C-alpha cells in the first residue's frame, strides 16, 4: 500500500471514530462536565458502561489545559486497551501525549500528559510521592467495583486532596454508584455529581426455571442454543468465573458444534438455488480473561463483520471495564471469583461466589448496547432476589499485608488512620502488622525498618520481596530474580487435550522432584540459554507459552535494574550456608518469605496448613500432584491458595524442616 493510501485509510478510520464519539453521552455531557470540574474539587460521574467515561472525559480535561492527568483502572487489560483506543482517537502514537503504565510495562515518556495506570501503579508512585504532587487531575475509574486497591487509592487521594488544597482535582467514575456513601466520604470538599444517561436498548431477561448443578455445562448448552435459534448476526457474551472453566467450556462448545456441523454436512445437501441461506452460520469461540496476552485479548474484541458469530467466554473483566462491540446475547452464570469471606486470617484466596444484583444488571447491560438484546441467567428468579444488592467491598475480606506495607512506606506510621470508604476490621490491620513483623519488615516498636523499606521498593508481594532480599544475603540473587520473574507471569505450560501426551513428554526434562518452583526455574533458565532467534520455535517444540516466557524475561531485566540501583554493601552478604548447593540456598530464601504458607504432610498424604487449621490439596497443575509417596513426611510451601470445589495449593515445593526452623521468623520450634 502506498503512503498516500495509508494516510487516506487512517483518515477514514478517524472520521468513522469521530462520528461514533459524537454520539456518546460523554460527548453531550462535555459542557456540564467541564463546568463541574471548574467549580468543584471532586466530581462524581455515574454513567452506563460504554457511555464514554474512561476514553472521553480525560481527553476533555486535556483539551482545556490540564497537563498532568492520570486515570486509574483496576485491571491491566483495561489500562492498556483504553490507552490504545485514546491514541487511535487522537491520532497520536502510544507513549507520546498519551500512555499507560502497568506493572512491569511502562509506555510513557517525558511528553506524556495523560496516563492510564492500574491502581497498583498509582499506589507505588505514592510511596515516593505520597501527595501525588506530579498530577493536577486524578480520575479514579470503576469505583463501584470496590476492589481493595481502588478503595486504598480513594483513601490516598482523599489525603492528597486535604494536603494540597487547591492544586488537585479528583474525578471518581463508575457505572453505578452508592452515591450517598461517596458523597459523605468526600463531604469536606466541594463536590458535584454528574449523571450521564445511557443509551440502552431494551433487554429481555430470562431466568432458568430450575436451578442447575453445573453452570459450565448449562452455559455451553445455552450458547449453542442461542447460536442455532436466535437471529443472526449478534454475538454472544458468556460470563464464567475463570480460565479453567472458560477453557473447558470453549472445548465443549467447539466439539459439539463441530459434531453437529459434520452431521449436517454428511446428511444434507444445500439446494443450489439457496443463494442466501446457508446450512449453518459459522461459530467462533474466544476466551477472554486477565491472564491472556494483550494480543489474544485484542482478537476477542475485534469486530467480525458478520462473517461468523462470535461467542466470547469471559470472566468479569468484561463486566464493565472493556468495551466489546457487537454483543446481542448475554449468558450469565451468576458467579465470579471473589476474595473469601472468612474469619481465617492468612488465607488470601479467591473463591467462586455469587455476584451481586448490581453486577447481574451490569452483565445484562452488555447485551443492549447497539440493538435490543437478550440476557439468559443460569439461575432462578428466586436466587436473583436473594443476591446482595451491591458487591461486598473487597477491603472487608482481603489480606491487607501488601497494602499495609505500602501505606507505611508512604510514611503513614499508623495505617489504621487512613480514611476509607469502609473500614476493615481492626484485626485485619493488626494481623497484617503481625505478618510484617514476622517477615522482618518492622522493628520491635512496629515501625518500618530498612528491610521493610527495601521490601516496599520492589514491585513484588512482600513475601517475594523478602525472599529476594534474603537471596542477596545468601549470594544467590541472580537465580532468585529469575524465580521472581517466572512466578510473576502466568501459564508457562500450554496444555490442551489433544497434545497431552507429547506435552508431558517434552516437559519431563524440566521437572524437579522438589516441586514447581524449581521446575519453572529450570524452564526459564533453559529458555534463556537458547539463542534469541530460536526461542519461538523452541517454545513450540516444548509446548511452552512463548509470550509468558518473553514477559518473564522482560520482568527479569527490569528487576535486575532495580536491584542494581540498590547497591547493596558487602555487609549485607553473609557466608552462611556457603557449602550448600544453590538450590538449597534458594529454598531457604523462599522459606524466609513464604514460611507462613507452609503445609505439613500428614499420614496418607493429607495436607494441613501450619498457620491455620485447614486441610488442602495439591492443585492438579502441580508437578507434585499425586507425587507424594504414601509414607512421605515433611513440609511444603505454596505460592498460591485457590478455592474452587475445595482449597487447593498451587505452585508447591518440598522444604526441609531445618529451613523452617532457621528462616521461619522464629515461628517454629522443634517438637520436643
Ligand atoms: P465507559 O468508560 O463509559 O464504559 P468507554 O470510554 O470505555 O466507556 O467507551 C466509550 C465508547 O468508545 C464505547 O461505547 C465504544 O463505542 C468505544 N470504544 C471504547 N473502546 C473501544 C475499543 N477498544 N474498540 C472499539 N470501540 C471502543
Ligand atoms: Mg470505563
XYZ file of C-alpha atoms and ligand atoms in Angstrom:
700
model
C 0.000 0.000 0.000
C 1.347 3.476 -0.834
C 1.855 6.051 1.846
C -0.920 8.145 0.392
C -3.355 5.269 0.544
C -2.398 4.550 4.085
C -2.883 8.146 5.137
C -6.256 8.111 3.392
C -7.253 4.937 5.179
C -6.237 6.319 8.563
C -8.147 9.445 7.813
C -11.285 7.484 7.014
C -10.861 5.460 10.159
C -10.615 8.586 12.268
C -13.662 10.073 10.572
C -15.615 6.963 11.423
C -14.412 7.076 15.013
C -15.208 10.744 15.266
C -18.797 10.171 14.209
C -19.048 7.472 16.917
C -17.662 9.803 19.566
C -20.208 12.475 18.686
C -22.941 10.043 19.615
C -21.569 9.198 23.042
C -23.368 10.558 26.110
C -19.978 11.764 27.382
C -19.661 13.963 24.313
C -23.003 15.607 25.021
C -22.127 16.000 28.687
C -18.890 17.835 27.839
C -20.072 21.256 28.914
C -21.572 20.157 32.203
C -18.553 18.002 32.977
C -16.098 20.834 32.405
C -18.258 23.203 34.429
C -18.389 20.755 37.300
C -14.641 20.271 37.080
C -14.028 24.005 37.145
C -16.271 24.636 40.118
C -15.520 21.649 42.367
C -12.662 19.744 43.917
C -14.313 16.389 43.477
C -16.647 15.294 40.690
C -18.599 12.047 40.859
C -19.527 10.748 37.423
C -22.050 7.957 37.074
C -22.865 6.524 33.674
C -23.601 3.231 31.956
C -20.746 1.176 30.596
C -19.884 2.368 27.101
C -21.080 5.941 27.544
C -17.563 7.315 27.199
C -16.356 7.980 30.736
C -12.934 6.389 30.501
C -11.992 7.402 26.987
C -13.649 10.815 26.667
C -13.601 12.660 29.991
C -9.814 12.620 30.480
C -9.422 13.861 26.899
C -11.845 16.686 27.514
C -9.788 17.746 30.517
C -6.640 17.559 28.414
C -8.247 19.781 25.796
C -8.968 22.524 28.311
C -5.441 22.664 29.614
C -4.878 20.096 32.368
C -1.341 18.970 31.800
C -0.729 16.077 34.104
C -3.626 13.680 34.238
C -3.799 10.132 35.490
C -6.687 7.682 35.178
C -6.646 4.550 37.301
C -8.056 1.189 36.269
C -8.493 -1.915 38.397
C -7.110 -4.126 35.618
C -4.105 -4.031 33.367
C -6.060 -5.151 30.319
C -8.307 -2.136 30.606
C -5.439 0.319 31.185
C -3.684 -0.932 28.062
C -6.687 -1.213 25.769
C -8.125 2.153 26.759
C -4.804 3.942 26.275
C -4.513 2.377 22.827
C -8.048 3.399 21.979
C -7.481 7.009 23.031
C -4.291 7.170 20.975
C -6.216 5.931 17.955
C -8.910 8.546 18.528
C -6.399 11.361 18.730
C -4.105 10.030 16.024
C -1.060 10.045 18.297
C 1.456 7.304 18.956
C 1.254 5.411 22.191
C 3.731 6.754 24.719
C 3.808 10.313 23.416
C 0.998 12.542 24.683
C -0.955 9.509 25.917
C 0.477 6.400 27.528
C -0.069 3.674 30.038
C 1.822 2.185 32.966
C 1.040 -1.248 34.334
C 3.320 -3.379 36.479
C 6.485 -4.183 34.513
C 5.301 -2.319 31.432
C 5.697 1.432 31.075
C 4.597 3.085 27.830
C 5.026 6.730 28.710
C 7.656 9.402 28.128
C 8.505 12.841 29.461
C 5.928 14.219 26.979
C 3.074 12.166 28.376
C 0.220 14.290 29.710
C -2.450 11.661 30.134
C -1.575 8.284 31.624
C -3.765 5.278 32.160
C -2.408 3.231 35.049
C -3.542 0.418 37.281
C -4.496 1.246 40.875
C -1.434 -0.683 41.984
C 0.870 1.518 39.927
C -0.562 4.708 41.418
C -0.064 3.298 44.913
C 3.560 2.531 44.085
C 4.031 6.091 42.862
C 2.604 7.304 46.158
C 5.475 5.623 48.010
C 7.920 8.202 46.685
C 5.301 10.938 46.251
C 2.581 10.478 48.907
C 0.637 13.575 47.844
C 0.752 12.575 44.182
C 2.118 16.023 43.501
C 3.048 15.274 39.912
C -0.649 15.253 38.943
C -3.101 18.102 38.690
C -6.046 15.829 37.929
C -6.746 12.263 39.023
C -9.539 10.095 37.636
C -10.404 7.094 39.792
C -12.297 4.745 37.499
C -14.604 1.795 38.218
C -15.104 2.902 41.808
C -18.273 0.788 42.064
C -16.216 -2.395 41.918
C -14.837 -1.634 45.365
C -11.647 -3.543 44.704
C -9.106 -3.423 47.519
C -6.639 -1.300 45.588
C -9.290 1.148 44.344
C -10.530 1.699 47.890
C -6.975 2.364 49.074
C -6.398 4.712 46.118
C -9.517 6.637 47.182
C -8.112 6.927 50.708
C -4.717 8.103 49.466
C -6.310 10.529 47.024
C -8.514 11.995 49.741
C -5.451 12.526 51.900
C -3.640 14.222 48.996
C -6.676 16.456 48.385
C -6.554 17.602 52.004
C -2.811 18.234 51.908
C -2.869 20.003 48.560
C -5.971 22.175 48.902
C -6.474 23.985 45.629
C -3.872 22.315 43.449
C -5.509 18.942 42.861
C -8.828 17.826 41.415
C -10.345 14.376 41.522
C -12.968 12.695 39.373
C -14.487 9.443 40.614
C -16.136 7.457 37.812
C -18.345 4.462 37.897
C -21.043 2.505 36.130
C -23.304 2.595 39.160
C -22.576 4.087 42.490
C -23.724 4.186 46.021
C -23.875 7.980 45.641
C -24.693 8.776 49.267
C -21.730 6.836 50.505
C -19.313 8.630 48.188
C -20.902 11.999 48.884
C -20.379 11.619 52.598
C -16.851 10.275 52.099
C -15.909 13.485 50.285
C -18.139 15.736 52.392
C -15.316 18.083 53.373
C -14.741 19.049 49.725
C -16.730 20.935 47.102
C -18.436 18.174 45.239
C -20.522 17.867 42.084
C -22.370 14.860 40.798
C -22.803 14.262 37.103
C -25.152 11.562 35.946
C -24.891 10.646 32.316
C -27.763 8.880 30.689
C -27.029 5.625 28.965
C -28.312 4.696 25.582
C -29.580 1.319 26.414
C -31.906 -0.619 24.167
C -34.431 -2.886 25.863
C -33.060 -6.169 27.131
C -35.240 -9.208 27.698
C -34.169 -11.151 30.738
C -34.769 -14.879 31.081
C -34.250 -16.924 34.229
C -33.631 -20.615 34.303
C -36.687 -22.492 35.624
C -34.943 -24.966 37.869
C -31.513 -24.476 39.470
C -28.630 -26.034 37.530
C -25.939 -28.158 39.104
C -23.200 -27.489 36.617
C -23.315 -23.963 35.263
C -20.461 -24.590 32.835
C -22.488 -27.302 31.113
C -25.570 -25.063 31.230
C -23.590 -22.212 29.681
C -22.404 -24.458 26.857
C -25.942 -25.564 26.085
C -27.279 -22.009 26.273
C -24.571 -20.759 23.961
C -25.258 -23.381 21.278
C -28.991 -22.934 21.633
C -28.683 -19.209 21.070
C -26.484 -19.763 18.071
C -28.936 -22.098 16.362
C -32.182 -20.494 17.401
C -31.678 -16.766 17.776
C -31.378 -14.299 14.943
C -28.072 -13.717 13.182
C -25.948 -11.511 13.365
C -25.403 -10.796 17.052
C -22.540 -12.050 19.179
C -22.787 -13.929 22.454
C -21.025 -12.976 25.673
C -20.859 -15.713 28.282
C -19.797 -14.860 31.832
C -17.893 -17.596 33.640
C -15.519 -17.306 36.571
C -12.007 -18.229 35.479
C -9.522 -19.531 32.991
C -10.105 -23.220 33.602
C -13.875 -23.015 33.304
C -13.551 -20.886 30.217
C -11.128 -23.226 28.529
C -13.207 -26.291 29.228
C -16.418 -24.589 28.073
C -14.627 -23.450 24.918
C -13.563 -27.009 24.176
C -17.066 -28.331 24.772
C -18.714 -25.748 22.537
C -16.234 -26.366 19.715
C -16.581 -30.129 19.918
C -20.369 -30.131 19.960
C -20.611 -27.520 17.260
C -18.213 -29.418 15.004
C -20.088 -32.658 15.568
C -23.361 -31.052 14.703
C -21.920 -29.455 11.573
C -20.414 -32.659 10.300
C -23.742 -34.365 10.909
C -25.470 -31.706 8.815
C -22.884 -31.868 6.074
C -22.995 -35.617 5.928
C -26.750 -35.828 5.755
C -27.935 -32.764 3.919
C -27.143 -31.150 0.634
C -27.982 -27.492 0.114
C -30.085 -26.839 -2.987
C -28.024 -24.880 -5.496
C -30.727 -22.205 -5.605
C -30.166 -21.329 -1.932
C -28.001 -18.353 -2.685
C -28.605 -16.520 0.511
C -29.152 -19.162 3.087
C -26.500 -21.432 4.450
C -26.777 -24.702 6.269
C -25.499 -23.037 9.415
C -23.603 -19.932 10.380
C -20.032 -20.438 11.497
C -19.450 -20.003 15.229
C -16.119 -18.991 16.704
C -15.240 -19.151 20.358
C -12.950 -16.600 22.012
C -11.788 -16.820 25.612
C -11.242 -13.555 27.474
C -9.568 -13.475 30.867
C -6.983 -11.340 32.600
C -4.034 -13.695 32.269
C -4.257 -13.781 28.466
C -1.778 -11.873 26.360
C -2.939 -8.460 25.117
C -2.810 -9.774 21.523
C -5.128 -12.650 22.264
C -7.435 -10.248 24.074
C -7.464 -7.927 21.098
C -8.502 -10.818 18.880
C -11.528 -11.406 21.094
C -12.538 -7.749 20.952
C -12.115 -7.292 17.196
C -15.371 -6.932 15.256
C -16.085 -9.892 12.968
C -18.176 -8.030 10.369
C -20.971 -10.607 10.457
C -18.910 -13.258 8.698
C -19.482 -15.560 11.614
C -20.947 -15.440 15.100
C -18.605 -14.831 17.976
C -19.058 -16.440 21.356
C -16.853 -14.687 23.875
C -16.331 -16.604 27.092
C -15.217 -14.083 29.663
C -14.562 -13.521 33.335
C -15.903 -10.390 34.985
C -13.245 -8.341 33.177
C -15.976 -7.978 30.530
C -18.472 -6.705 33.095
C -17.570 -3.033 32.984
C -14.019 -2.197 32.097
C -13.743 -3.104 28.442
C -15.974 -2.347 25.519
C -16.946 -5.297 23.349
C -18.758 -4.286 20.198
C -21.434 -6.470 18.617
C -22.870 -8.263 21.668
C -26.568 -9.042 21.471
C -26.869 -12.047 23.787
C -25.528 -12.456 27.292
C -25.331 -15.682 29.260
C -24.699 -15.063 32.957
C -23.643 -17.926 35.222
C -24.276 -15.784 38.298
C -20.880 -16.317 39.879
C -17.456 -14.714 39.888
C -14.172 -15.305 41.640
C -14.022 -13.227 44.771
C -11.913 -12.979 47.866
C -13.167 -15.350 50.525
C -15.291 -14.003 53.290
C -13.709 -15.863 56.118
C -12.597 -15.452 59.634
C -9.401 -17.234 58.799
C -6.556 -14.845 58.628
C -3.743 -15.907 56.452
C -5.738 -17.239 53.564
C -5.825 -14.728 50.805
C -7.764 -16.956 48.498
C -10.132 -16.489 45.638
C -13.344 -18.376 45.773
C -16.170 -18.780 43.315
C -19.094 -16.906 44.883
C -22.462 -15.458 43.800
C -22.344 -11.998 42.229
C -24.441 -9.043 43.458
C -27.628 -7.767 41.850
C -25.775 -4.703 40.641
C -23.284 -6.920 38.839
C -26.061 -9.014 37.328
C -27.644 -5.853 35.904
C -24.285 -4.771 34.616
C -23.724 -8.091 32.868
C -27.161 -7.968 31.272
C -26.462 -4.416 30.165
C -23.697 -5.627 27.876
C -26.392 -7.030 25.565
C -28.256 -3.846 24.757
C -25.549 -1.502 23.543
C -26.320 -1.436 19.837
C -29.719 -3.019 19.461
C -32.296 -4.759 21.654
C -30.716 -7.735 23.389
C -31.400 -10.807 25.473
C -29.865 -11.993 28.696
C -30.085 -15.600 29.848
C -29.457 -16.040 33.554
C -28.398 -19.511 34.598
C -30.084 -19.051 37.971
C -33.669 -18.732 39.104
C -35.564 -15.530 39.823
C -35.689 -16.602 43.471
C -31.934 -16.878 43.577
C -31.581 -13.470 41.966
C -33.788 -11.933 44.645
C -31.547 -13.416 47.309
C -28.369 -11.817 45.947
C -26.944 -8.857 47.835
C -27.612 -5.500 46.164
C -24.037 -4.215 45.997
C -20.768 -6.140 45.804
C -19.016 -6.759 49.123
C -16.128 -4.280 49.345
C -13.011 -6.354 48.873
C -11.231 -4.496 51.661
C -13.511 -6.184 54.194
C -12.435 -9.657 53.180
C -8.855 -9.223 51.981
C -5.451 -9.853 53.338
C -4.016 -6.383 53.985
C -0.331 -7.284 54.253
C 0.704 -5.729 50.957
C -1.260 -2.521 51.307
C -0.209 -2.051 54.922
C 3.427 -2.262 53.838
C 2.743 0.250 51.075
C 0.919 2.684 53.345
C 3.739 2.516 55.868
C 6.256 3.089 53.096
C 4.286 6.229 52.169
C 5.137 7.494 55.612
C 1.947 6.570 57.448
C 3.135 5.168 60.724
C -0.343 4.180 61.604
C -2.211 2.854 58.575
C -5.381 2.449 60.674
C -5.786 6.186 60.445
C -6.258 6.382 56.703
C -9.837 7.406 55.993
C -11.548 4.799 53.870
C -14.997 4.235 52.412
C -15.380 1.153 54.568
C -13.053 0.434 57.442
C -11.615 -3.047 57.507
C -11.802 -4.924 60.766
C -9.095 -3.787 63.167
C -7.914 -7.393 63.355
C -7.136 -7.352 59.632
C -4.691 -4.486 60.030
C -3.332 -5.978 63.221
C -2.819 -9.269 61.507
C -1.023 -7.529 58.633
C 1.326 -5.873 61.138
C 1.957 -9.221 62.781
C 2.914 -10.749 59.431
C 5.138 -7.822 58.519
C 6.846 -8.117 61.879
C 7.416 -11.826 61.434
C 8.952 -11.445 57.985
C 11.280 -8.806 59.329
C 9.807 -5.625 57.858
C 9.166 -3.880 61.191
C 11.287 -3.182 64.218
C 10.103 -4.022 67.713
C 8.286 -0.700 68.054
C 6.290 -1.649 64.950
C 7.938 0.945 62.716
C 9.056 0.144 59.203
C 12.742 -0.757 59.241
C 15.359 -0.740 56.479
C 14.375 -4.198 55.281
C 10.710 -3.197 55.183
C 11.547 -0.156 53.088
C 13.503 -2.363 50.741
C 10.598 -4.750 50.544
C 8.234 -1.970 49.523
C 10.692 -0.816 46.892
C 10.296 -3.901 44.704
C 7.091 -4.293 42.686
C 6.567 -7.739 44.173
C 4.480 -9.110 47.000
C 6.095 -8.501 50.419
C 6.799 -12.224 50.658
C 8.538 -12.426 47.319
C 10.479 -9.236 48.088
C 11.566 -10.830 51.345
C 12.827 -13.906 49.503
C 14.691 -11.698 47.068
C 16.391 -9.751 49.857
C 17.341 -12.989 51.571
C 18.924 -14.193 48.341
C 21.296 -11.228 48.336
C 22.450 -12.274 51.770
C 22.846 -15.877 50.720
C 24.520 -14.971 47.451
C 22.029 -16.444 45.002
C 20.176 -13.336 43.894
C 20.546 -13.952 40.192
C 18.592 -17.208 40.283
C 16.142 -15.742 42.773
C 15.474 -12.869 40.359
C 14.767 -15.440 37.677
C 12.390 -17.217 40.047
C 10.611 -13.985 40.976
C 10.178 -13.209 37.280
C 8.763 -16.552 36.333
C 6.467 -16.553 39.372
C 5.150 -13.150 38.267
C 3.904 -14.465 34.924
C 1.111 -16.857 34.154
C 0.616 -20.171 32.439
C 4.032 -21.117 31.098
C 2.805 -24.602 30.238
C 0.347 -24.855 27.388
C -1.974 -27.747 27.718
C -4.872 -28.919 25.654
C -6.434 -32.331 25.487
C -5.058 -33.152 22.023
C -1.416 -32.678 22.912
C -1.447 -34.004 26.427
C 0.877 -36.961 25.932
C 3.541 -35.263 23.853
C 3.482 -32.164 26.044
C 4.095 -34.164 29.193
C 6.976 -35.917 27.456
C 8.540 -32.620 26.405
C 8.236 -31.234 29.926
C 9.737 -34.231 31.603
C 13.275 -32.943 31.429
C 12.368 -29.770 33.308
C 10.637 -31.445 36.195
C 12.286 -31.079 39.570
C 11.458 -33.532 42.319
C 11.441 -30.589 44.715
C 8.390 -29.159 43.035
C 7.037 -26.395 40.866
C 9.353 -23.535 41.778
C 12.448 -25.321 40.561
C 10.614 -26.783 37.586
C 9.638 -23.300 36.481
C 13.148 -22.049 37.116
C 14.538 -24.866 35.013
C 12.187 -23.957 32.154
C 13.131 -20.307 32.339
C 16.858 -20.915 32.550
C 16.702 -23.299 29.593
C 14.759 -20.666 27.670
C 17.396 -18.040 28.422
C 20.146 -20.342 27.193
C 18.541 -20.620 23.726
C 19.683 -18.019 21.153
C 17.062 -15.327 20.817
C 16.046 -16.047 17.234
C 15.343 -19.686 18.048
C 13.215 -19.134 21.110
C 9.799 -19.084 19.451
C 10.482 -22.376 17.738
C 11.931 -23.875 20.910
C 8.799 -22.945 22.830
C 6.594 -24.519 20.165
C 8.554 -27.735 20.305
C 8.290 -27.832 24.072
C 4.629 -26.800 24.340
C 5.582 -23.722 26.305
C 3.949 -20.334 26.159
C 6.475 -18.102 24.391
C 4.685 -14.939 25.397
C 4.800 -15.789 29.100
C 8.496 -16.603 28.905
C 9.251 -13.426 26.954
C 7.323 -11.476 29.596
C 9.293 -13.216 32.341
C 12.489 -12.201 30.569
C 11.334 -8.602 30.426
C 10.470 -8.656 34.134
C 13.843 -10.238 34.846
C 15.662 -7.357 33.137
C 13.603 -4.751 34.995
C 14.066 -6.394 38.378
C 17.818 -6.698 37.739
C 17.996 -2.975 37.082
C 16.076 -2.207 40.250
C 18.361 -4.471 42.199
C 21.455 -2.790 40.783
C 20.102 0.626 41.745
C 20.062 -0.503 45.346
C 23.821 -1.095 45.533
C 23.859 -3.452 48.477
C 27.017 -3.203 50.520
C 29.041 -6.293 51.152
C 27.975 -6.244 54.787
C 24.571 -7.335 53.534
C 26.027 -10.630 52.408
C 26.771 -13.484 54.678
C 28.864 -16.544 54.169
C 26.330 -18.738 55.841
C 25.412 -21.964 54.082
C 28.125 -21.336 51.505
C 28.870 -25.010 51.289
C 25.288 -25.844 50.343
C 24.035 -26.160 46.780
C 22.486 -23.101 45.211
C 19.180 -24.928 45.095
C 19.209 -25.379 48.870
C 20.083 -21.751 49.427
C 17.230 -20.720 47.139
C 14.954 -22.995 49.127
C 15.988 -21.214 52.305
C 15.260 -17.835 50.698
C 11.796 -18.935 49.606
C 11.087 -20.139 53.110
C 12.195 -16.763 54.504
C 9.397 -15.133 52.504
C 6.749 -17.814 52.459
C 7.034 -19.733 55.728
C 3.532 -18.592 56.619
C 2.329 -20.558 53.655
C 3.753 -23.828 54.839
C 1.935 -27.107 54.913
C 2.579 -30.273 56.881
C 2.356 -33.607 55.129
C 0.424 -35.838 57.477
C -0.382 -39.539 57.265
C -1.735 -40.748 53.906
C -0.540 -37.567 52.243
C -3.126 -35.452 53.999
C -2.009 -31.852 53.945
C -2.606 -29.276 56.662
C -1.629 -25.606 56.580
C 0.558 -24.816 59.565
C -0.756 -21.385 60.418
C -4.443 -22.187 60.083
C -6.245 -25.416 60.693
C -7.140 -26.075 57.088
C -6.861 -29.215 55.039
C -5.751 -28.571 51.484
C -4.952 -30.499 48.320
C -2.245 -30.031 45.746
C -3.667 -28.498 42.577
C -3.713 -30.862 39.572
C -1.474 -28.463 37.635
C 1.386 -29.009 40.087
C 4.248 -31.385 39.358
C 3.790 -32.698 42.902
C 0.150 -33.593 42.292
C -0.157 -37.296 43.216
C 3.623 -37.466 43.533
C 3.899 -37.545 47.307
C 4.637 -41.068 48.410
C 2.195 -42.504 50.882
C 4.787 -42.660 53.664
C 6.214 -39.249 52.999
C 6.580 -36.875 55.902
C 7.748 -33.325 55.944
C 6.711 -29.914 54.761
C 5.728 -27.978 51.676
C 5.346 -24.304 50.954
C 2.969 -22.918 48.380
C 2.768 -19.760 46.357
C -0.986 -19.540 45.964
C -4.119 -20.879 47.556
C -7.143 -21.150 45.315
C -10.571 -22.268 46.196
C -12.669 -23.971 43.566
C -14.582 -27.001 44.748
C -12.180 -27.166 47.691
C -8.996 -25.411 48.798
C -6.052 -26.156 46.536
C -2.450 -25.061 46.853
C -0.797 -24.153 43.583
C 2.913 -23.805 42.800
C 4.185 -26.003 45.571
C 7.630 -27.138 46.757
C 9.106 -29.510 49.296
C 11.067 -27.790 52.055
C 13.322 -29.051 54.821
C 12.334 -28.746 58.437
C 15.606 -27.007 59.317
C 14.845 -24.270 56.806
C 11.590 -23.548 58.593
C 13.392 -23.528 61.926
C 16.146 -21.227 60.717
C 14.243 -18.895 58.401
C 10.723 -19.081 59.760
C 10.767 -15.777 61.619
C 11.037 -17.546 64.986
C 7.588 -19.000 64.466
C 8.729 -22.619 64.538
C 10.054 -24.804 67.330
C 11.351 -28.317 67.345
C 8.783 -30.668 68.751
C 10.155 -31.980 71.972
P -17.142 3.799 29.621
O -15.847 4.069 30.314
O -18.194 4.798 29.943
O -17.606 2.413 29.853
P -15.538 3.986 27.238
O -14.984 5.359 27.324
O -14.662 2.863 27.620
O -16.909 3.950 28.048
O -16.030 3.709 25.754
C -16.855 4.627 25.055
C -17.182 4.130 23.659
O -15.983 4.092 22.901
C -17.728 2.726 23.604
O -19.131 2.699 23.686
C -17.270 2.253 22.238
O -18.157 2.704 21.245
C -15.983 2.988 22.042
N -14.803 2.155 22.376
C -14.073 2.212 23.503
N -13.052 1.342 23.470
C -13.136 0.713 22.290
C -12.375 -0.293 21.646
N -11.303 -0.839 22.224
N -12.770 -0.698 20.422
C -13.860 -0.158 19.819
N -14.604 0.792 20.377
C -14.271 1.228 21.582
Mg -14.856 2.705 31.539
